[in-house]
Amino acid sequence: MFLDTPIGFLQISASDKGLQMVRKVDMPEHTSPGNDIVEEAKIQLTEYFSRKRTSFDLPLDFSGKSDFMISVWHELQKIPYGCTASYSKIANDINNPSAVRAVGLANKYNPIAIIVPCHRVIGKSGNLTGYFYGLETKRELLELENPKSFAKQGELF
C-alpha cells in the first residue's frame, strides 16, 4: 500500500504481527492489498503529517533483524517528538558507547521510517548528518515537528 505525503510517496507493509516497512519511494507501484495494521499506519501517518499526532501506536515486526539493530530502533522510539539526539547519545543509551558508527548503520537500515524516528538523530555538533532519504527530507521532517528550531533560515546579511 502507498500513502502520498508532503515528503513523497510512502510504501507501507505489515505482517499479521506488526508493521514491517515504511519507506519513501519515487512512484507507487503495483502492490498487494494491506491489512488492518497497514490501514491504521496510513491513518496515523496522515495525522502525523497534519500535526495532529506526535507519537505512534502500532505493533512493529522486526523479524529477522539483529538484536543490536532492534535495540537501536527501540531507543530511537524514545526520542520525543520535536526533539533530537546524537548518534553517540544513542550508543551510550544502549550501553555500547563505542558503537557510534554501528548506530549510524542501524539508522541507515531502519525499515520503518518516521514511525521509528531515525530522522531525529543528528551529529554530536548539532549538525544534520546522514539520512537515507537525503538531508532535505530529514530537515522537512524535523521542521514539521519543531518549526522554531528547524525552519529554513534566510540568508544572513
CSV table of C-alpha atoms in Angstrom, one decimal:
chain,number,residue,atom,x,y,z
A,1,MET,CA,0.0,0.0,0.0
A,2,PHE,CA,1.1,3.6,-0.6
A,3,LEU,CA,0.4,6.9,1.0
A,4,ASP,CA,1.0,10.2,-0.7
A,5,THR,CA,2.6,12.6,1.9
A,6,PRO,CA,4.3,16.0,1.9
A,7,ILE,CA,7.7,14.3,1.6
A,8,GLY,CA,6.6,12.0,-1.3
A,9,PHE,CA,5.1,8.5,-1.5
A,10,LEU,CA,5.5,6.1,1.4
A,11,GLN,CA,5.2,2.4,0.8
A,12,ILE,CA,3.8,0.6,3.8
A,13,SER,CA,3.7,-3.1,4.6
A,14,ALA,CA,2.9,-5.3,7.6
A,15,SER,CA,2.7,-8.9,8.7
A,16,ASP,CA,0.0,-10.2,10.9
A,17,LYS,CA,2.4,-9.4,13.9
A,18,GLY,CA,3.1,-5.8,13.0
A,19,LEU,CA,4.4,-3.1,10.7
A,20,GLN,CA,7.4,-4.2,8.8
A,21,MET,CA,8.1,-1.4,6.4
A,22,VAL,CA,7.6,2.3,5.8
A,23,ARG,CA,9.9,3.6,3.1
A,24,LYS,CA,9.9,6.5,0.8
A,25,VAL,CA,9.6,5.6,-2.9
A,26,ASP,CA,9.7,7.7,-6.1
A,27,MET,CA,6.4,6.4,-7.6
A,28,PRO,CA,3.8,3.9,-6.4
A,29,GLU,CA,4.0,0.5,-7.9
A,30,HIS,CA,1.5,-2.3,-8.1
A,31,THR,CA,1.3,-3.9,-4.6
A,32,SER,CA,-0.8,-6.4,-2.8
A,33,PRO,CA,-3.6,-5.1,-0.5
A,34,GLY,CA,-2.7,-4.2,3.0
A,35,ASN,CA,-4.1,-5.4,6.3
A,36,ASP,CA,-5.6,-3.7,9.3
A,37,ILE,CA,-2.2,-2.7,10.5
A,38,VAL,CA,-1.3,-1.0,7.2
A,39,GLU,CA,-4.6,0.8,7.2
A,40,GLU,CA,-4.0,2.1,10.8
A,41,ALA,CA,-0.5,3.1,9.8
A,42,LYS,CA,-1.9,5.2,7.0
A,43,ILE,CA,-4.3,6.9,9.3
A,44,GLN,CA,-1.6,7.6,11.9
A,45,LEU,CA,0.9,8.9,9.3
A,46,THR,CA,-1.7,11.2,7.8
A,47,GLU,CA,-2.4,12.6,11.3
A,48,TYR,CA,1.4,13.0,11.8
A,49,PHE,CA,1.8,15.0,8.6
A,50,SER,CA,-1.2,17.1,9.6
A,51,ARG,CA,0.5,17.9,13.0
A,52,LYS,CA,-2.4,16.1,14.8
A,53,ARG,CA,-0.2,13.2,16.0
A,54,THR,CA,3.1,13.3,18.0
A,55,SER,CA,3.5,9.6,18.6
A,56,PHE,CA,2.6,6.3,17.0
A,57,ASP,CA,0.7,3.4,18.5
A,58,LEU,CA,1.3,0.5,16.1
A,59,PRO,CA,2.7,-3.0,16.6
A,60,LEU,CA,6.1,-3.4,14.9
A,61,ASP,CA,7.6,-6.6,13.4
A,62,PHE,CA,11.4,-6.6,13.3
A,63,SER,CA,11.5,-10.4,12.5
A,64,GLY,CA,14.9,-11.5,11.1
A,65,LYS,CA,16.7,-8.3,12.3
A,66,SER,CA,19.8,-8.4,14.6
A,67,ASP,CA,19.4,-7.8,18.3
A,68,PHE,CA,21.7,-4.8,18.1
A,69,MET,CA,19.7,-3.1,15.4
A,70,ILE,CA,16.5,-3.8,17.3
A,71,SER,CA,18.0,-2.2,20.4
A,72,VAL,CA,18.9,0.9,18.5
A,73,TRP,CA,15.4,1.1,16.9
A,74,HIS,CA,13.7,0.8,20.3
A,75,GLU,CA,16.0,3.6,21.6
A,76,LEU,CA,15.0,5.8,18.7
A,77,GLN,CA,11.4,5.4,19.6
A,78,LYS,CA,12.2,7.1,23.0
A,79,ILE,CA,13.3,10.4,21.3
A,80,PRO,CA,10.3,12.7,21.9
A,81,TYR,CA,8.5,14.4,19.0
A,82,GLY,CA,10.2,17.7,18.1
A,83,CYS,CA,13.5,16.7,19.8
A,84,THR,CA,16.7,15.2,18.6
A,85,ALA,CA,19.5,13.0,20.0
A,86,SER,CA,23.1,12.4,18.8
A,87,TYR,CA,24.4,9.1,17.5
A,88,SER,CA,26.8,9.0,20.5
A,89,LYS,CA,23.9,9.5,22.9
A,90,ILE,CA,22.0,6.6,21.4
A,91,ALA,CA,25.2,4.4,21.6
A,92,ASN,CA,25.5,5.4,25.3
A,93,ASP,CA,21.9,4.8,26.0
A,94,ILE,CA,22.1,1.2,24.7
A,95,ASN,CA,25.2,0.7,26.9
A,96,ASN,CA,27.6,0.5,24.0
A,97,PRO,CA,29.4,3.8,23.8
A,98,SER,CA,31.9,2.6,21.2
A,99,ALA,CA,29.2,1.7,18.7
A,100,VAL,CA,28.5,5.2,17.3
A,101,ARG,CA,29.1,4.1,13.7
A,102,ALA,CA,27.1,0.9,14.2
A,103,VAL,CA,24.2,3.1,15.5
A,104,GLY,CA,24.6,5.1,12.2
A,105,LEU,CA,24.3,1.9,10.2
A,106,ALA,CA,21.3,0.8,12.2
A,107,ASN,CA,19.7,4.1,11.4
A,108,LYS,CA,20.5,3.6,7.7
A,109,TYR,CA,18.9,0.2,7.6
A,110,ASN,CA,15.8,1.2,9.7
A,111,PRO,CA,13.0,-0.4,7.8
A,112,ILE,CA,10.2,1.6,9.4
A,113,ALA,CA,10.9,5.3,8.6
A,114,ILE,CA,9.2,8.1,10.5
A,115,ILE,CA,7.5,5.7,12.9
A,116,VAL,CA,10.9,4.6,14.1
A,117,PRO,CA,12.2,8.1,14.0
A,118,CYS,CA,15.8,7.9,12.7
A,119,HIS,CA,15.3,11.4,11.3
A,120,ARG,CA,15.6,12.7,14.9
A,121,VAL,CA,19.2,11.5,15.2
A,122,ILE,CA,21.8,14.2,14.4
A,123,GLY,CA,25.5,14.7,14.8
A,124,LYS,CA,27.1,15.4,18.2
A,125,SER,CA,27.8,19.0,17.0
A,126,GLY,CA,24.1,19.6,16.3
A,127,ASN,CA,24.5,19.3,12.5
A,128,LEU,CA,22.1,17.4,10.4
A,129,THR,CA,24.0,14.3,9.2
A,130,GLY,CA,23.2,11.3,7.1
A,131,TYR,CA,19.7,10.3,6.2
A,132,PHE,CA,18.8,7.6,3.8
A,133,TYR,CA,16.3,9.8,2.0
A,134,GLY,CA,18.5,12.9,2.0
A,135,LEU,CA,19.2,15.8,4.3
A,136,GLU,CA,16.4,17.9,2.8
A,137,THR,CA,13.8,15.2,3.7
A,138,LYS,CA,15.3,15.0,7.2
A,139,ARG,CA,15.1,18.8,7.6
A,140,GLU,CA,11.5,18.7,6.4
A,141,LEU,CA,10.5,16.1,9.0
A,142,LEU,CA,12.3,17.9,11.8
A,143,GLU,CA,10.8,21.2,10.7
A,144,LEU,CA,7.3,19.6,10.7
A,145,GLU,CA,7.9,18.5,14.3
A,146,ASN,CA,9.7,21.6,15.6
A,147,PRO,CA,9.3,24.6,13.2
A,148,LYS,CA,11.1,27.1,15.6
A,149,SER,CA,14.3,25.0,15.7
A,150,PHE,CA,14.5,23.5,12.3
A,151,ALA,CA,12.8,26.1,9.9
A,152,LYS,CA,14.9,27.1,7.0
A,153,GLN,CA,16.8,30.2,7.8
A,154,GLY,CA,17.0,33.1,5.4
A,155,GLU,CA,20.3,34.4,4.2
A,156,LEU,CA,22.2,36.4,6.7
A,157,PHE,CA,23.2,39.9,5.5
